[in-house]
Amino acid sequence: MSQSTVDVPPKGGFSFDLCKRNDMLIQKGLKAPSFLKTGTTIVGLIFKLSWFLSHCSDMVSSQLRLHRYQTGRDSRVITALTLLKKHLFSYQGHVSAALVLGGVDITGPHLHTIYPHGSTDTLPFATMGSGSLAAMSVFEAKYKEGLTRDEGIKLVAEAICSGIFNDLGSGSNVDICVITKGNKEYLRNYMEPNPRTYVSSKGYSFTKKTEVLRTKITPLMERVEITEVTGEAMEE
Amino acid sequence: MTFTIPIDNGDSVKNAEADSQRTLYPYVTGTSIVAIKYKDGVLMASDMGGSYGSTLRYKNIERMKAIGKHSLLGASGEISDFQEILRYLDELVLNDNMWDDGNSLGPKEVHNYLTRVMYNRRNKFNPLWNTLVLGGVKNGESYLGMVSMIGVSFEDNHVATGFGNHLARPILRDEWHADLSFEDGVKLLEKCMRVLLYRDRSAINKLQIAKITEEGVTVSQPYSLNTFWEFKAFHNPTAGAEGSW
């Protein structure tokens, strides 16, 4: 990615710079990475002073750092919002990232959603992902203004659990990130509502490399000999 | 989801005629139905809207009807197909009464009949474009079941159709329990209908709640829910984020 915030502004659209190099690597035998499509549930919520994110994405943090050095000021949430939406819009929806962006800056706490085509919303509570409807039903039923930090954490965990148990594309554990002025707290595995039911007391060990018993190579293309025939071969 | 079979005889006139004989897409649709079993029977809620694509065309459609003495049928999906189903059931109930033998069709029987009808229509690629909810009480036993347009049929303690699948089911799974009182049941249904009102574009704020018990069916008068839109954040959402929206 060759976008810099100082020198040449990006011309927009897809950058084909790396395609020739990727082709060359594939020919040399490198396996191209496949797409990992994951179902998910992400929610965000503003409580009294700050806000929560339950699933973070930090794609533009380096760009923000450069911006901070240049302007001499702390970054704002709308800066990250603009950088993300410019990036996503330039890919015309082909970068399938649906994001919840939140933060606390000099102007206060903010929460935004960003859709794959680059549109954004500013909201007090938001959900995205395949489990978004399950989580949103919890928020719409239970959100109030003026929640304390603990109430907010509980509500967010409940919304994610709703996504985990009611959406087939979401599962396992709840991670929560609490962001307040100048400080973020990452509560990894805040809840683990799907523990392993049976664990072997002996532990697990796996066998060593598979033994090769027999090798047989079948050439798929026959070797073709071409001999020049003078004169009459193709005269008719 | 559209029902189309590729017919490759190249004759577009004949194809159009053949296609006009089967349902390809719905036109006037009703949105979700939510229903639960409670202490005395079954409670069902639906709004009164009929959408024509993205227009809210009709605002006085009753999507829940009593069937015989013991059952209550709610439908989401194509309204004309729902009316057709009501005519089939009318004939069924009439024939049942003509036997004059003191027996009457219970909810299980009606549910089974509907399942067969829906499944057979689906096999002929001409479905009735509805998801039906059948609730009832007979001889003290409550029954609540659902049939979809492709003939998927099951019974459960709480059901939801359409958007209710995604928005109401999580709430019902968390908060339903056996032997709900009437007031608690209504509160639970209203909670689900409120979330649907906030988040489903084809929902309207005019709903009915129907109750079926051993005594019979009562469908309430239409009423509307209280909604709350006065969050400070909604008044000026971009207060600190000038230029965004």
XYZ file of C-alpha atoms in Angstrom:
481
model
C 0.000 0.000 0.000
C 1.707 3.158 -1.131
C -0.473 5.898 0.335
C 1.378 8.641 2.190
C -0.253 11.631 3.841
C 2.492 14.040 2.802
C 3.856 13.679 -0.710
C 1.881 12.519 -3.720
C -1.869 12.197 -3.206
C -3.119 8.746 -4.343
C -4.691 8.745 -7.804
C -7.559 6.603 -6.576
C -8.785 3.248 -7.871
C -7.096 -0.127 -7.634
C -3.281 -0.115 -7.602
C -1.939 -2.785 -9.971
C 1.689 -2.274 -8.928
C 2.086 -5.667 -7.318
C 0.230 -7.849 -9.842
C 3.276 -8.650 -12.009
C 5.309 -9.571 -8.943
C 2.471 -11.780 -7.585
C 2.181 -13.592 -10.916
C 5.903 -14.212 -10.974
C 5.832 -15.623 -7.441
C 2.935 -17.958 -8.272
C 4.821 -19.238 -11.290
C 7.810 -19.854 -9.086
C 5.601 -22.021 -6.888
C 4.210 -19.757 -4.149
C 0.631 -20.677 -3.169
C -1.618 -17.597 -3.322
C -3.326 -16.883 0.047
C -7.015 -17.795 -0.014
C -9.740 -15.600 1.448
C -10.775 -16.337 4.995
C -14.408 -15.306 5.233
C -15.411 -15.167 8.878
C -18.868 -14.595 10.275
C -18.836 -12.257 13.192
C -20.646 -9.985 15.571
C -19.230 -6.605 16.524
C -20.917 -3.985 18.665
C -20.087 -0.589 20.018
C -21.743 1.486 22.681
C -21.275 4.949 24.178
C -21.677 5.140 27.894
C -21.388 8.166 30.084
C -17.884 9.382 29.332
C -16.363 6.950 26.932
C -17.210 4.055 24.706
C -16.559 0.383 24.090
C -15.530 -1.602 21.107
C -15.842 -5.314 21.174
C -13.759 -5.973 18.028
C -11.015 -3.603 16.866
C -9.372 -3.000 13.492
C -6.232 -0.794 13.419
C -5.515 -0.424 9.745
C -4.780 3.310 9.730
C -2.831 3.679 12.978
C 0.433 4.330 11.146
C -1.177 6.987 8.964
C -2.589 8.630 12.085
C 0.839 8.677 13.697
C 2.341 10.486 10.717
C -0.573 12.940 10.852
C 0.084 13.578 14.541
C 3.746 14.377 13.867
C 2.808 16.702 11.082
C 0.040 18.614 12.853
C 1.430 18.429 16.396
C -2.000 17.543 17.747
C -3.685 14.430 19.119
C -5.613 12.386 16.564
C -9.345 12.678 16.329
C -11.848 9.934 15.668
C -13.185 11.628 12.552
C -9.665 11.600 11.089
C -9.543 7.824 11.374
C -13.098 7.739 10.016
C -12.144 9.769 6.943
C -9.019 7.708 6.267
C -10.976 4.462 6.521
C -13.858 5.619 4.371
C -11.531 6.980 1.682
C -9.709 3.662 1.584
C -12.882 1.581 1.400
C -14.568 3.851 -1.172
C -11.563 3.705 -3.477
C -11.950 -0.090 -3.575
C -15.630 0.322 -4.500
C -16.817 -2.264 -1.998
C -14.355 -4.958 -3.024
C -12.642 -4.730 0.363
C -15.433 -6.423 2.280
C -14.795 -4.790 5.614
C -17.700 -3.563 7.737
C -16.309 -1.692 10.701
C -17.333 -0.171 13.980
C -14.976 2.674 14.853
C -14.922 4.318 18.229
C -12.680 6.498 20.306
C -12.298 9.361 22.724
C -10.604 12.527 21.594
C -10.481 16.167 22.604
C -14.079 16.643 21.468
C -15.446 13.712 23.469
C -16.417 10.087 22.826
C -17.525 9.073 19.351
C -18.886 5.920 17.736
C -19.192 5.347 14.007
C -20.029 2.485 11.659
C -18.339 2.149 8.273
C -19.791 -0.011 5.511
C -17.807 -1.806 2.757
C -18.665 0.809 0.130
C -17.466 3.661 2.297
C -20.656 5.112 3.803
C -20.647 5.983 7.516
C -23.087 6.531 10.379
C -22.625 8.276 13.720
C -24.514 6.519 16.484
C -24.761 6.038 20.251
C -24.883 2.260 19.775
C -24.082 0.148 16.732
C -23.728 -3.445 15.569
C -22.195 -4.982 12.439
C -21.509 -8.448 11.069
C -23.650 -11.527 10.510
C -24.765 -11.467 14.144
C -25.690 -7.779 13.990
C -29.463 -8.306 14.120
C -29.254 -10.586 17.154
C -27.008 -8.060 18.930
C -29.110 -5.087 17.821
C -32.260 -6.663 19.275
C -30.522 -6.682 22.684
C -29.406 -3.049 22.279
C -32.818 -1.799 21.146
C -34.489 -3.532 24.068
C -31.996 -2.544 26.784
C -29.974 0.574 25.861
C -30.461 3.672 28.010
C -28.520 6.915 28.185
C -26.165 7.538 31.086
C -24.951 3.976 31.539
C -22.018 3.514 33.895
C -18.892 1.703 32.791
C -19.894 -1.595 34.389
C -23.447 -1.437 33.053
C -22.050 -0.719 29.614
C -19.628 -3.654 29.752
C -22.460 -5.937 30.838
C -24.753 -4.757 28.031
C -22.086 -5.148 25.377
C -21.212 -8.640 26.613
C -24.894 -9.550 26.531
C -25.225 -8.306 22.949
C -22.178 -10.278 21.809
C -23.480 -13.390 23.579
C -26.760 -12.947 21.732
C -24.760 -12.969 18.499
C -22.710 -15.973 19.602
C -25.695 -18.131 20.514
C -28.224 -17.017 17.920
C -26.060 -16.526 14.831
C -24.519 -19.515 13.113
C -21.658 -17.436 11.776
C -20.441 -16.245 15.197
C -19.066 -18.235 18.071
C -16.684 -18.874 20.943
C -15.584 -16.012 23.193
C -16.230 -12.357 23.956
C -13.406 -9.798 23.739
C -14.082 -6.308 25.002
C -12.056 -3.130 24.565
C -12.855 -0.216 26.881
C -11.568 3.151 25.726
C -11.570 6.165 28.018
C -9.774 9.471 27.760
C -6.118 8.712 27.168
C -6.338 5.057 28.110
C -7.561 1.813 26.591
C -8.174 -1.468 28.338
C -8.349 -4.643 26.323
C -10.367 -7.321 28.131
C -9.416 -10.312 26.053
C -11.673 -13.321 26.643
C -13.834 -11.308 29.002
C -16.342 -14.123 28.771
C -15.778 -17.674 27.635
C -19.289 -19.036 27.365
C -18.280 -22.034 25.213
C -15.684 -24.007 27.145
C -14.437 -27.399 26.014
C -16.799 -29.920 27.577
C -14.511 -32.925 27.806
C -10.734 -32.635 28.066
C -8.558 -35.696 28.080
C -6.474 -35.856 31.281
C -3.582 -37.460 29.423
C -3.265 -34.563 27.034
C -3.007 -34.958 23.272
C -0.001 -35.966 21.159
C 0.162 -36.338 17.433
C 2.159 -38.857 15.370
C 5.352 -37.839 13.627
C 5.704 -37.316 9.893
C 3.724 -39.702 7.689
C 5.777 -42.678 6.477
C 6.158 -42.975 2.680
C 5.527 -46.588 1.650
C 5.709 -46.412 -2.138
C 6.336 -43.778 -4.838
C 4.983 -43.957 -8.384
C 5.290 -41.137 -10.925
C 3.007 -41.119 -13.986
C 3.927 -38.555 -16.615
C 0.750 -36.897 -17.867
C 2.131 -35.642 -21.142
C 3.748 -37.976 -23.665
C 6.962 -36.889 -25.216
C 6.215 -36.049 -28.814
C 8.900 -36.494 -31.457
C 8.604 -34.327 -34.551
C 10.366 -35.560 -37.679
C 10.545 -33.524 -40.838
C 9.122 -35.381 -43.849
C 10.277 -34.106 -47.153
C 8.022 -33.784 -50.105
C 4.719 -35.647 -50.406
C 3.343 -35.768 -46.838
C 0.792 -32.942 -46.990
C 0.438 -32.467 -50.668
C -3.190 -33.316 -51.033
C -35.638 -16.196 -3.620
C -37.447 -16.660 -6.930
C -38.903 -19.849 -8.340
C -37.755 -20.173 -11.954
C -37.226 -23.343 -13.967
C -35.104 -22.868 -17.085
C -37.441 -23.833 -19.923
C -35.448 -23.816 -23.079
C -37.911 -24.186 -25.906
C -37.194 -20.671 -27.151
C -40.878 -19.734 -27.273
C -41.307 -16.677 -25.061
C -45.067 -16.507 -25.579
C -45.602 -20.043 -24.307
C -43.177 -19.456 -21.426
C -45.069 -16.368 -20.299
C -48.289 -18.330 -20.313
C -46.738 -21.198 -18.373
C -45.185 -18.758 -15.895
C -48.460 -16.975 -15.290
C -49.781 -20.233 -13.868
C -47.358 -20.296 -10.947
C -46.173 -17.932 -8.231
C -42.780 -16.444 -9.047
C -42.562 -13.603 -6.523
C -44.780 -12.095 -3.867
C -46.535 -8.755 -4.406
C -48.458 -7.614 -1.316
C -46.664 -8.924 1.744
C -47.180 -8.951 5.480
C -44.162 -8.782 7.775
C -43.331 -10.779 10.896
C -45.574 -12.736 13.262
C -44.397 -13.506 16.811
C -46.147 -16.088 18.998
C -45.551 -17.719 22.391
C -47.129 -20.360 24.568
C -48.175 -19.077 27.956
C -49.956 -20.390 31.039
C -53.483 -20.528 29.609
C -52.748 -21.096 25.928
C -51.087 -19.207 23.104
C -50.458 -15.504 22.478
C -49.777 -14.194 18.976
C -48.869 -10.702 17.804
C -48.779 -9.142 14.358
C -48.937 -5.693 12.874
C -51.571 -4.650 10.377
C -49.446 -3.609 7.442
C -49.446 -4.888 3.865
C -46.464 -3.727 1.831
C -46.419 -3.488 -1.937
C -42.693 -3.770 -2.497
C -41.215 -0.825 -0.661
C -44.536 1.049 -0.363
C -46.648 0.580 2.740
C -49.835 0.218 0.760
C -52.383 -1.234 3.202
C -52.584 -0.425 6.873
C -55.628 -2.358 7.985
C -54.897 -5.983 7.155
C -55.753 -8.568 9.789
C -53.126 -11.240 9.476
C -54.462 -13.446 12.266
C -57.701 -15.382 11.973
C -59.536 -17.958 14.079
C -59.918 -21.404 12.530
C -62.751 -23.515 13.900
C -63.102 -23.520 17.677
C -59.587 -24.414 18.717
C -57.048 -22.769 16.435
C -55.579 -19.414 15.476
C -53.706 -18.915 12.211
C -51.263 -16.085 11.594
C -49.549 -15.522 8.261
C -46.670 -13.485 6.913
C -45.859 -13.245 3.231
C -48.190 -12.865 0.273
C -51.630 -11.701 1.453
C -53.583 -13.139 -1.457
C -52.135 -16.591 -0.763
C -53.149 -16.198 2.884
C -56.706 -15.443 1.791
C -56.658 -18.529 -0.427
C -55.495 -20.641 2.511
C -58.370 -19.253 4.597
C -60.808 -20.437 1.925
C -59.284 -23.934 1.957
C -59.576 -23.994 5.747
C -63.178 -22.740 5.576
C -64.054 -25.715 3.420
C -62.162 -28.039 5.764
C -64.016 -26.743 8.816
C -67.348 -26.887 6.984
C -66.874 -30.531 6.079
C -65.802 -31.233 9.631
C -68.975 -29.653 10.986
C -71.146 -31.551 8.535
C -70.112 -34.816 10.162
C -71.977 -33.498 13.186
C -70.323 -36.037 15.427
C -69.307 -33.862 18.334
C -65.625 -33.854 17.274
C -63.885 -30.805 15.971
C -60.565 -30.165 14.287
C -57.817 -29.364 16.755
C -54.673 -27.317 16.135
C -52.531 -30.400 15.481
C -54.852 -31.504 12.702
C -55.021 -28.076 11.097
C -51.219 -27.786 11.288
C -50.817 -31.126 9.596
C -53.283 -30.177 6.853
C -51.435 -26.917 6.198
C -48.074 -28.714 6.083
C -49.345 -31.090 3.433
C -50.845 -28.273 1.365
C -47.680 -26.150 1.506
C -45.349 -29.030 0.764
C -47.361 -30.293 -2.174
C -47.588 -26.838 -3.722
C -43.831 -26.457 -3.336
C -43.281 -29.778 -5.079
C -45.198 -28.478 -8.082
C -43.017 -25.328 -8.132
C -46.097 -23.251 -7.419
C -45.805 -22.313 -3.754
C -48.165 -20.409 -1.516
C -45.782 -17.649 -0.553
C -46.456 -17.610 3.185
C -44.947 -18.540 6.501
C -47.829 -19.649 8.680
C -48.061 -19.759 12.466
C -50.656 -22.082 13.927
C -51.540 -21.917 17.612
C -54.336 -23.474 19.586
C -55.632 -25.215 22.682
C -57.636 -28.426 22.747
C -58.502 -30.530 25.767
C -56.205 -28.449 27.928
C -53.154 -28.948 25.729
C -51.597 -25.908 24.060
C -50.020 -26.237 20.662
C -47.875 -23.825 18.680
C -46.334 -24.621 15.294
C -45.033 -23.067 12.107
C -45.073 -23.997 8.384
C -42.950 -22.251 5.819
C -43.556 -21.813 2.075
C -41.344 -24.778 1.241
C -43.143 -27.065 3.648
C -40.711 -26.931 6.588
C -42.892 -27.547 9.603
C -42.207 -27.819 13.326
C -43.665 -26.952 16.703
C -42.039 -25.038 19.507
C -42.718 -22.958 22.614
C -42.123 -19.701 20.760
C -41.992 -18.912 17.047
C -41.274 -15.923 14.871
C -41.479 -15.386 11.121
C -39.760 -13.011 8.716
C -37.538 -10.474 10.406
C -38.752 -11.801 13.716
C -36.468 -14.767 13.098
C -33.433 -12.544 13.480
C -34.662 -9.825 15.817
C -37.304 -11.448 18.035
C -35.930 -14.976 18.430
C -32.855 -13.959 20.488
C -35.136 -12.093 22.912
C -37.596 -14.997 23.124
C -34.804 -17.517 23.689
C -33.481 -15.454 26.578
C -36.707 -14.420 28.246
C -39.365 -17.028 27.540
C -40.120 -19.481 30.295
C -42.956 -21.876 30.931
C -46.158 -20.669 32.641
C -45.914 -17.014 31.737
C -48.885 -15.035 32.982
C -51.027 -13.164 30.485
C -49.542 -9.775 31.393
C -45.943 -11.072 31.224
C -46.659 -12.744 27.891
C -48.081 -9.564 26.421
C -45.105 -7.580 27.747
C -42.692 -10.039 26.141
C -44.515 -9.889 22.809
C -44.605 -6.101 22.931
C -40.858 -6.039 23.591
C -40.296 -8.090 20.438
C -42.735 -6.036 18.373
C -41.059 -2.815 19.528
C -37.624 -3.967 18.343
C -39.220 -5.026 15.063
C -40.848 -1.614 14.760
C -37.475 0.093 15.250
C -35.559 -2.092 12.848
C -37.899 -3.641 10.215
C -38.747 -1.171 7.461
C -42.030 -2.881 6.596
C -43.365 -2.826 10.153
C -45.989 -0.265 11.195
C -46.999 0.953 14.625
C -50.437 -0.603 14.598
C -50.574 -4.066 16.025
C -52.990 -6.649 17.306
C -52.442 -9.304 19.920
C -54.517 -12.467 19.730
C -55.106 -14.864 22.562
C -56.350 -18.415 22.335
C -57.315 -20.434 25.369
C -59.629 -23.331 26.112
C -62.507 -20.833 26.036
C -61.793 -19.657 22.488
C -60.107 -16.985 20.431
C -59.962 -13.252 21.132
C -58.234 -10.830 18.785
C -57.570 -7.465 20.389
C -58.422 -4.109 18.889
C -55.528 -2.490 17.039
C -53.280 -0.337 19.184
C -49.853 1.252 18.966
C -46.678 0.922 20.987
C -44.758 3.665 22.770
C -41.430 4.341 21.130
C -38.526 6.394 22.333
C -36.560 8.617 19.999
C -35.264 11.221 22.427
C -31.696 10.030 22.913
C -29.425 13.062 23.183
C -27.191 11.466 20.595
C -30.066 11.401 18.108
C -30.691 15.151 18.517
C -27.310 16.160 17.275
C -25.489 13.017 16.219
C -22.477 14.720 14.686
C -21.867 17.175 17.529
C -18.183 16.403 17.837
C -17.682 15.041 14.337
C -18.463 17.969 12.072
C -18.888 16.975 8.467
C -19.695 13.315 9.012
C -23.170 11.800 9.149
